Tab-separated table of C-alpha atoms in Angstrom:
chain	number	residue	atom	x	y	z
A	1	UNK	CA	-14.938	27.169	21.455
A	2	UNK	CA	-12.745	24.661	18.931
A	3	UNK	CA	-8.842	23.676	20.611
A	4	UNK	CA	-6.619	24.222	17.530
A	5	UNK	CA	-3.928	22.166	17.682
A	6	UNK	CA	-1.037	22.150	15.714
A	7	UNK	CA	0.875	18.972	13.626
A	8	UNK	CA	3.882	19.108	12.871
A	9	UNK	CA	4.107	17.411	9.111
A	10	UNK	CA	6.465	15.875	7.533
A	11	UNK	CA	6.073	14.676	3.698
A	12	UNK	CA	9.231	11.759	3.937
A	13	UNK	CA	10.841	10.479	0.797
A	14	UNK	CA	10.196	8.351	-1.815
A	15	UNK	CA	6.116	7.312	-1.377
A	16	UNK	CA	5.722	9.343	1.425
A	17	UNK	CA	4.434	12.721	0.359
A	18	UNK	CA	1.548	10.771	-1.616
A	19	UNK	CA	0.514	8.658	0.467
A	20	UNK	CA	0.329	12.329	2.958
A	21	UNK	CA	-1.511	14.532	1.061
A	22	UNK	CA	-4.688	11.973	0.947
A	23	UNK	CA	-4.046	11.651	4.110
A	24	UNK	CA	-4.033	15.300	5.672
A	25	UNK	CA	-7.040	15.784	3.426
A	26	UNK	CA	-9.340	13.516	5.101
A	27	UNK	CA	-7.886	14.595	9.240
A	28	UNK	CA	-8.637	18.507	7.616
A	29	UNK	CA	-12.820	17.068	6.584
A	30	UNK	CA	-12.587	15.714	9.767
A	31	UNK	CA	-11.921	19.003	11.440
A	32	UNK	CA	-13.369	20.963	9.365
A	33	UNK	CA	-16.901	18.674	10.486
A	34	UNK	CA	-16.386	19.632	14.319
A	35	UNK	CA	-16.408	22.179	16.493
A	36	UNK	CA	-14.656	20.775	18.600
A	37	UNK	CA	-11.328	20.765	17.932
A	38	UNK	CA	-8.938	22.317	14.855
A	39	UNK	CA	-6.341	20.680	13.502
A	40	UNK	CA	-3.391	23.350	12.125
A	41	UNK	CA	-0.914	21.783	9.691
A	42	UNK	CA	3.032	23.283	9.717
A	43	UNK	CA	5.078	21.328	6.464
A	44	UNK	CA	8.778	20.628	7.894
A	45	UNK	CA	12.307	19.220	6.555
A	46	UNK	CA	13.586	16.489	7.407
A	47	UNK	CA	15.352	13.290	5.524
A	48	UNK	CA	16.427	11.772	2.191
A	49	UNK	CA	16.415	13.553	-0.143
A	50	UNK	CA	16.543	16.841	1.915
A	51	UNK	CA	19.496	15.488	2.657
A	52	UNK	CA	21.307	14.872	-0.525
A	53	UNK	CA	19.707	18.192	-1.824
A	54	UNK	CA	21.116	20.213	1.531
A	55	UNK	CA	23.834	17.948	3.107
A	56	UNK	CA	21.814	18.489	6.097
A	57	UNK	CA	19.052	15.140	7.525
A	58	UNK	CA	17.054	16.599	10.137
A	59	UNK	CA	17.295	20.935	10.272
A	60	UNK	CA	17.259	22.243	13.698
A	61	UNK	CA	14.108	24.252	13.005
A	62	UNK	CA	12.208	21.195	11.986
A	63	UNK	CA	12.761	19.637	15.276
A	64	UNK	CA	12.458	23.121	16.710
A	65	UNK	CA	8.923	22.746	15.416
A	66	UNK	CA	8.263	19.793	16.049
A	67	UNK	CA	9.060	19.796	20.107
A	68	UNK	CA	6.699	22.723	19.326
A	69	UNK	CA	4.129	20.627	18.051
A	70	UNK	CA	1.140	19.142	19.453
A	71	UNK	CA	1.618	15.755	17.945
A	72	UNK	CA	4.178	14.707	15.098
A	73	UNK	CA	2.716	12.956	11.782
A	74	UNK	CA	5.934	11.297	9.447
A	75	UNK	CA	5.453	9.686	6.633
A	76	UNK	CA	7.516	7.238	4.792
A	77	UNK	CA	11.446	8.048	5.812
A	78	UNK	CA	14.980	7.354	4.300
A	79	UNK	CA	16.110	6.277	0.855
A	80	UNK	CA	18.369	3.402	0.474
A	81	UNK	CA	20.564	4.770	-1.895
A	82	UNK	CA	21.513	7.871	-0.265
A	83	UNK	CA	23.548	7.199	3.180
A	84	UNK	CA	26.010	8.944	5.581
A	85	UNK	CA	29.453	8.928	5.258
A	86	UNK	CA	29.858	5.643	7.487
A	87	UNK	CA	27.522	3.917	5.386
A	88	UNK	CA	24.142	3.685	7.358
A	89	UNK	CA	20.748	5.200	6.584
A	90	UNK	CA	19.118	8.485	6.987
A	91	UNK	CA	16.712	7.438	9.374
A	92	UNK	CA	14.881	11.137	10.616
A	93	UNK	CA	11.928	9.501	12.725
A	94	UNK	CA	15.009	7.647	15.276
A	95	UNK	CA	16.619	11.036	15.920
A	96	UNK	CA	13.347	12.294	17.166
A	97	UNK	CA	13.052	8.913	19.106
A	98	UNK	CA	15.988	10.094	21.134
A	99	UNK	CA	15.855	13.646	21.219
A	100	UNK	CA	11.788	13.770	22.381
A	101	UNK	CA	12.101	11.218	24.349
A	102	UNK	CA	10.141	8.681	22.776
A	103	UNK	CA	10.765	5.495	24.887
A	104	UNK	CA	7.358	3.702	23.447
A	105	UNK	CA	6.782	2.201	20.377
A	106	UNK	CA	3.687	1.251	19.897
A	107	UNK	CA	2.662	-1.246	17.065
A	108	UNK	CA	-1.079	-2.941	17.277
A	109	UNK	CA	-1.818	-5.712	15.253
A	110	UNK	CA	-4.979	-6.554	13.774
A	111	UNK	CA	-6.643	-9.060	11.714
A	112	UNK	CA	-10.548	-8.910	11.948
A	113	UNK	CA	-12.956	-11.661	10.092
A	114	UNK	CA	-12.867	-11.617	6.739
A	115	UNK	CA	-10.087	-10.125	6.339
A	116	UNK	CA	-6.868	-11.810	4.367
A	117	UNK	CA	-4.074	-13.266	6.223
A	118	UNK	CA	-1.412	-15.543	5.189
A	119	UNK	CA	-2.368	-17.596	8.816
A	120	UNK	CA	-5.241	-19.865	8.336
A	121	UNK	CA	-7.532	-18.703	11.685
A	122	UNK	CA	-9.121	-20.906	13.555
A	123	UNK	CA	-13.188	-20.366	13.513
A	124	UNK	CA	-14.629	-17.489	15.696
A	125	UNK	CA	-10.642	-16.383	16.154
A	126	UNK	CA	-9.415	-12.740	15.342
A	127	UNK	CA	-5.524	-11.382	15.928
A	128	UNK	CA	-5.774	-7.855	18.452
A	129	UNK	CA	-2.448	-7.242	20.117
A	130	UNK	CA	-0.315	-4.770	20.754
A	131	UNK	CA	3.294	-4.837	20.897
A	132	UNK	CA	5.107	-2.239	22.929
A	133	UNK	CA	8.740	-0.948	21.406
A	134	UNK	CA	11.199	0.734	23.585
A	135	UNK	CA	12.977	2.674	20.738
A	136	UNK	CA	15.519	4.775	22.199
A	137	UNK	CA	18.173	2.662	23.547
A	138	UNK	CA	18.456	-1.532	23.607
A	139	UNK	CA	20.978	-2.613	20.848
A	140	UNK	CA	20.021	0.599	18.961
A	141	UNK	CA	21.743	2.545	21.285
A	142	UNK	CA	25.423	3.115	19.719
A	143	UNK	CA	23.909	3.318	16.524
A	144	UNK	CA	26.081	5.517	14.495
A	145	UNK	CA	28.711	5.043	17.051
A	146	UNK	CA	29.464	1.783	17.294
A	147	UNK	CA	33.420	0.644	17.434
A	148	UNK	CA	34.845	-1.103	14.461
A	149	UNK	CA	37.937	-1.701	13.422
A	150	UNK	CA	40.394	-4.322	11.203
A	151	UNK	CA	39.349	-7.464	12.775
A	152	UNK	CA	36.235	-6.614	15.176
A	153	UNK	CA	32.886	-4.867	15.105
A	154	UNK	CA	31.043	-3.800	18.288
A	155	UNK	CA	27.619	-2.431	19.297
A	156	UNK	CA	26.351	-1.724	22.988
A	157	UNK	CA	22.981	-3.252	24.309
A	158	UNK	CA	21.713	-0.510	26.936
A	159	UNK	CA	18.542	-0.931	29.306
A	160	UNK	CA	18.341	1.784	31.535
A	161	UNK	CA	15.712	1.609	35.020
A	162	UNK	CA	15.032	4.770	33.714
A	163	UNK	CA	13.661	4.102	30.209
A	164	UNK	CA	12.609	1.383	31.569
A	165	UNK	CA	10.559	2.348	34.249
A	166	UNK	CA	8.450	4.714	32.554
A	167	UNK	CA	7.797	1.984	29.622
A	168	UNK	CA	6.818	-0.472	31.766
A	169	UNK	CA	4.078	1.978	33.636
A	170	UNK	CA	3.158	3.092	29.939
A	171	UNK	CA	3.057	-0.886	29.245
A	172	UNK	CA	0.174	-1.943	32.089
A	173	UNK	CA	-2.185	1.907	31.715
A	174	UNK	CA	-2.182	0.655	28.145
A	175	UNK	CA	-3.223	-2.912	28.778
A	176	UNK	CA	-5.908	-1.792	31.497
A	177	UNK	CA	-6.856	1.370	29.156
A	178	UNK	CA	-7.520	-1.690	26.529
A	179	UNK	CA	-9.880	-3.840	28.705
A	180	UNK	CA	-11.770	-1.360	29.842
A	181	UNK	CA	-12.593	-0.433	26.151
A	182	UNK	CA	-13.491	-4.263	26.005
A	183	UNK	CA	-10.446	-4.165	23.421
A	184	UNK	CA	-7.880	-6.056	25.906
A	185	UNK	CA	-7.813	-9.170	27.747
A	186	UNK	CA	-5.662	-7.156	30.621
A	187	UNK	CA	-2.688	-9.944	29.899
A	188	UNK	CA	0.811	-8.328	29.354
A	189	UNK	CA	3.774	-10.794	28.804
A	190	UNK	CA	7.361	-9.381	29.034
A	191	UNK	CA	8.982	-10.278	25.689
A	192	UNK	CA	13.099	-10.886	26.449
A	193	UNK	CA	16.246	-13.136	26.628
A	194	UNK	CA	16.715	-13.268	30.446
A	195	UNK	CA	18.197	-16.995	30.495
A	196	UNK	CA	20.811	-15.519	28.051
A	197	UNK	CA	21.819	-12.085	28.443
A	198	UNK	CA	21.612	-9.946	32.504
A	199	UNK	CA	21.234	-6.703	30.196
A	200	UNK	CA	17.819	-8.718	29.739
A	201	UNK	CA	17.432	-10.151	33.482
A	202	UNK	CA	17.135	-6.326	34.292
A	203	UNK	CA	14.907	-5.663	32.007
A	204	UNK	CA	12.421	-8.739	33.535
A	205	UNK	CA	12.600	-7.820	37.311
A	206	UNK	CA	11.665	-4.038	36.235
A	207	UNK	CA	9.121	-5.354	34.363
A	208	UNK	CA	7.855	-8.346	37.326
A	209	UNK	CA	8.447	-4.865	39.981
A	210	UNK	CA	5.453	-2.885	37.967
A	211	UNK	CA	3.741	-5.551	37.696
A	212	UNK	CA	3.102	-5.735	41.155
A	213	UNK	CA	1.449	-2.437	41.428
A	214	UNK	CA	-0.600	-4.240	38.507
A	215	UNK	CA	-2.295	-7.233	40.877
A	216	UNK	CA	-5.556	-7.047	38.913
A	217	UNK	CA	-3.816	-7.993	35.699
A	218	UNK	CA	-2.226	-11.093	34.327
A	219	UNK	CA	1.127	-10.434	33.414
A	220	UNK	CA	4.206	-13.224	32.440
A	221	UNK	CA	7.211	-13.884	30.790
A	222	UNK	CA	7.737	-14.655	27.059
A	223	UNK	CA	11.774	-15.134	25.337
A	224	UNK	CA	12.000	-13.291	21.459
A	225	UNK	CA	12.473	-16.780	20.048
A	226	UNK	CA	9.257	-18.560	21.513
A	227	UNK	CA	7.223	-15.317	20.454
A	228	UNK	CA	8.034	-15.387	16.974
A	229	UNK	CA	6.986	-18.661	17.039
A	230	UNK	CA	3.529	-17.982	18.991
A	231	UNK	CA	3.451	-15.694	16.883
A	232	UNK	CA	1.948	-17.633	14.197
A	233	UNK	CA	1.112	-20.504	15.766
A	234	UNK	CA	-1.408	-18.801	18.408
A	235	UNK	CA	-1.518	-14.936	17.845
A	236	UNK	CA	-4.439	-14.541	19.127
A	237	UNK	CA	-3.827	-15.582	22.263
A	238	UNK	CA	-1.899	-11.680	23.088
A	239	UNK	CA	-2.896	-8.864	24.311
A	240	UNK	CA	0.127	-6.697	25.441
A	241	UNK	CA	3.589	-7.056	24.968
A	242	UNK	CA	6.647	-5.537	25.956
A	243	UNK	CA	10.022	-5.688	24.472
A	244	UNK	CA	13.783	-4.096	23.801
A	245	UNK	CA	14.069	-2.335	21.267
A	246	UNK	CA	15.723	-4.259	18.732
A	247	UNK	CA	13.035	-7.540	19.358
A	248	UNK	CA	10.744	-4.966	18.646
A	249	UNK	CA	11.561	-4.199	15.904
A	250	UNK	CA	11.925	-7.456	14.079
A	251	UNK	CA	8.306	-8.893	15.657
A	252	UNK	CA	6.748	-5.590	14.736
A	253	UNK	CA	7.500	-6.490	10.937
A	254	UNK	CA	6.806	-10.181	11.641
A	255	UNK	CA	3.114	-8.449	13.232
A	256	UNK	CA	2.576	-6.838	9.768
A	257	UNK	CA	3.329	-10.429	8.024
A	258	UNK	CA	0.284	-11.694	9.764
A	259	UNK	CA	-1.831	-8.766	9.117
A	260	UNK	CA	-0.472	-9.252	5.130
A	261	UNK	CA	2.067	-7.044	4.578
A	262	UNK	CA	3.862	-3.759	6.294
A	263	UNK	CA	0.972	-1.277	4.141
A	264	UNK	CA	-1.669	-2.215	6.622
A	265	UNK	CA	1.182	-1.591	9.430
A	266	UNK	CA	0.754	1.727	11.792
A	267	UNK	CA	3.025	2.684	14.757
A	268	UNK	CA	3.388	5.410	16.915
A	269	UNK	CA	6.078	6.272	18.850
A	270	UNK	CA	5.163	8.078	22.450
A	271	UNK	CA	6.851	9.889	24.992
A	272	UNK	CA	6.195	12.094	27.892
A	273	UNK	CA	5.439	15.442	26.420
A	274	UNK	CA	5.532	14.119	22.991
A	275	UNK	CA	4.014	11.430	20.151
A	276	UNK	CA	4.969	10.658	16.671
A	277	UNK	CA	2.736	8.807	14.356
A	278	UNK	CA	4.368	7.311	11.203
A	279	UNK	CA	3.528	3.809	9.054
A	280	UNK	CA	6.267	1.079	9.404
A	281	UNK	CA	6.430	0.450	5.831
A	282	UNK	CA	9.763	1.830	3.980
A	283	UNK	CA	9.861	4.616	1.616
A	284	UNK	CA	9.411	2.248	-1.984
A	285	UNK	CA	11.484	4.207	-4.017
A	286	UNK	CA	11.116	1.853	-6.605
A	287	UNK	CA	7.528	2.647	-6.848
A	288	UNK	CA	7.367	6.043	-6.377
A	289	UNK	CA	5.335	8.577	-8.756
A	290	UNK	CA	3.363	5.774	-9.737
A	291	UNK	CA	0.631	6.175	-7.883
A	292	UNK	CA	0.108	2.855	-6.416
A	293	UNK	CA	1.491	3.231	-2.622
A	294	UNK	CA	-0.793	1.886	-0.376
A	295	UNK	CA	-2.052	4.615	2.207
A	296	UNK	CA	-3.872	2.926	4.597
A	297	UNK	CA	-0.785	1.965	6.975
A	298	UNK	CA	-0.710	5.744	6.644
A	299	UNK	CA	-4.206	6.102	7.410
A	300	UNK	CA	-4.072	4.249	10.815
A	301	UNK	CA	-1.323	5.580	12.242
A	302	UNK	CA	-3.023	9.128	11.800
A	303	UNK	CA	-6.007	7.825	13.253
A	304	UNK	CA	-4.011	6.229	16.108
A	305	UNK	CA	-2.659	10.100	16.063
A	306	UNK	CA	-6.169	11.580	16.954
A	307	UNK	CA	-7.428	9.259	19.505
A	308	UNK	CA	-4.146	9.494	21.780
A	309	UNK	CA	-4.906	13.839	20.910
A	310	UNK	CA	-7.832	12.965	22.478
A	311	UNK	CA	-6.759	11.581	25.948
A	312	UNK	CA	-4.138	13.783	25.803
A	313	UNK	CA	-6.069	16.779	25.482
A	314	UNK	CA	-9.530	15.274	26.735
A	315	UNK	CA	-11.312	16.073	24.237
A	316	UNK	CA	-14.311	13.148	22.877
A	317	UNK	CA	-14.264	14.414	18.962
A	318	UNK	CA	-10.729	13.384	18.364
A	319	UNK	CA	-11.164	10.026	19.578
A	320	UNK	CA	-14.167	9.801	18.139
A	321	UNK	CA	-12.492	10.795	14.635
A	322	UNK	CA	-9.991	8.255	15.283
A	323	UNK	CA	-12.238	5.078	16.074
A	324	UNK	CA	-14.500	6.526	12.486
A	325	UNK	CA	-11.172	6.675	10.299
A	326	UNK	CA	-9.283	2.500	12.297
A	327	UNK	CA	-12.800	1.542	11.697
A	328	UNK	CA	-13.046	2.376	8.002
A	329	UNK	CA	-9.741	1.468	6.767
A	330	UNK	CA	-10.737	-1.764	8.795
A	331	UNK	CA	-13.926	-1.613	6.429
A	332	UNK	CA	-12.215	-1.309	3.306
A	333	UNK	CA	-9.690	-3.889	3.578
A	334	UNK	CA	-12.269	-6.721	4.782
A	335	UNK	CA	-14.225	-6.740	1.897
A	336	UNK	CA	-11.539	-6.674	-0.077
A	337	UNK	CA	-12.705	-4.941	-3.142
A	338	UNK	CA	-10.259	-1.940	-3.526
A	339	UNK	CA	-7.185	-3.267	-2.340
A	340	UNK	CA	-3.357	-2.048	-3.962
A	341	UNK	CA	-1.612	-4.307	-5.452
A	342	UNK	CA	0.154	-5.206	-2.376
A	343	UNK	CA	-2.664	-6.436	-1.101
A	344	UNK	CA	-3.587	-8.568	-4.446
A	345	UNK	CA	-5.274	-5.979	-5.626
A	346	UNK	CA	-5.551	-3.681	-8.461
A	347	UNK	CA	-6.853	-0.347	-7.084
A	348	UNK	CA	-3.952	2.710	-7.070
A	349	UNK	CA	-3.715	4.832	-4.583
A	350	UNK	CA	-6.416	7.638	-4.913
A	351	UNK	CA	-9.417	4.796	-5.122
A	352	UNK	CA	-7.960	3.436	-2.266
A	353	UNK	CA	-7.645	6.843	-0.153
A	354	UNK	CA	-11.363	7.420	-1.924
A	355	UNK	CA	-12.673	4.086	-0.756
A	356	UNK	CA	-11.692	4.935	2.720
A	357	UNK	CA	-12.734	8.507	3.230
A	358	UNK	CA	-16.055	7.530	1.286
A	359	UNK	CA	-16.456	4.948	4.778
A	360	UNK	CA	-16.091	7.826	7.001
A	361	UNK	CA	-17.796	10.416	5.897
A	362	UNK	CA	-20.988	8.321	5.628
A	363	UNK	CA	-21.454	7.951	8.971
């Protein structure tokens, strides 16, 4: 009997609904073609447009739905012109991270053979690493609560043992899983600024303590500025990287640049009991309604959701379908014939979605 899994769906702002619609279509078809699982979608409201209409950015009923769901699928959120009175943007995705304890922000960076990239990769080199961004504290700790006076402004960086220990356990387990699947080399790099800040020395000490429990993996360190350099010079050397919230926010965009843009950058924010899956890009209100938005990062985020659900519920069919969807997007991007404008093509959203769906369901 098929296991029923409920997905809380946030359609988002700007282009959000346009890229969510084809994603749900593919997920529904995958669900219909198997006897192993059934996906049930519950659509809930939050975001900048909802705030503009109601004065509420994240209704309690929506948060309750997110808590009750087996997974949360979130499209692009926020509108630059819609802000709270203090000037900060509407960010339900950050609200979810904090409310649900989603400490591990997972940002895969992959460039396959034949895929366009701003880098001139040496022959035979591909890029395949995962950046793990702590997502609940760090320099985002005082978001919306920083101290501002006429003469100065202060924000507080917070690093805690409780969160770091969970983060590093997750990170090393991911490195084990990647190596077991043949995808990674069993290397974990702690990215910090421990030479300047005591908080990052503390972060590094906690990393080293967890590393000692995994003698079969290689554990090393890199300062964040050097990491940014090496992500351009030799990104194929990385496997799994773990870092603080703000550093991860910046480096994940650099990783997206290696892939050709944010339109190819998926993400997951994972905790002990909940997980959110969302593309890294913004809501692009300047092109909303034109039908030209790139759905690929949304598809890849949905694929990550299927893989996570497959592992969590021990349903191999979910994991396989997630891999099918990943492979379909990789194939379309590498082939280069059906690409949206941000990737140098002329295809619209529907044509791009159709190209991916054709590959998913041709298997």
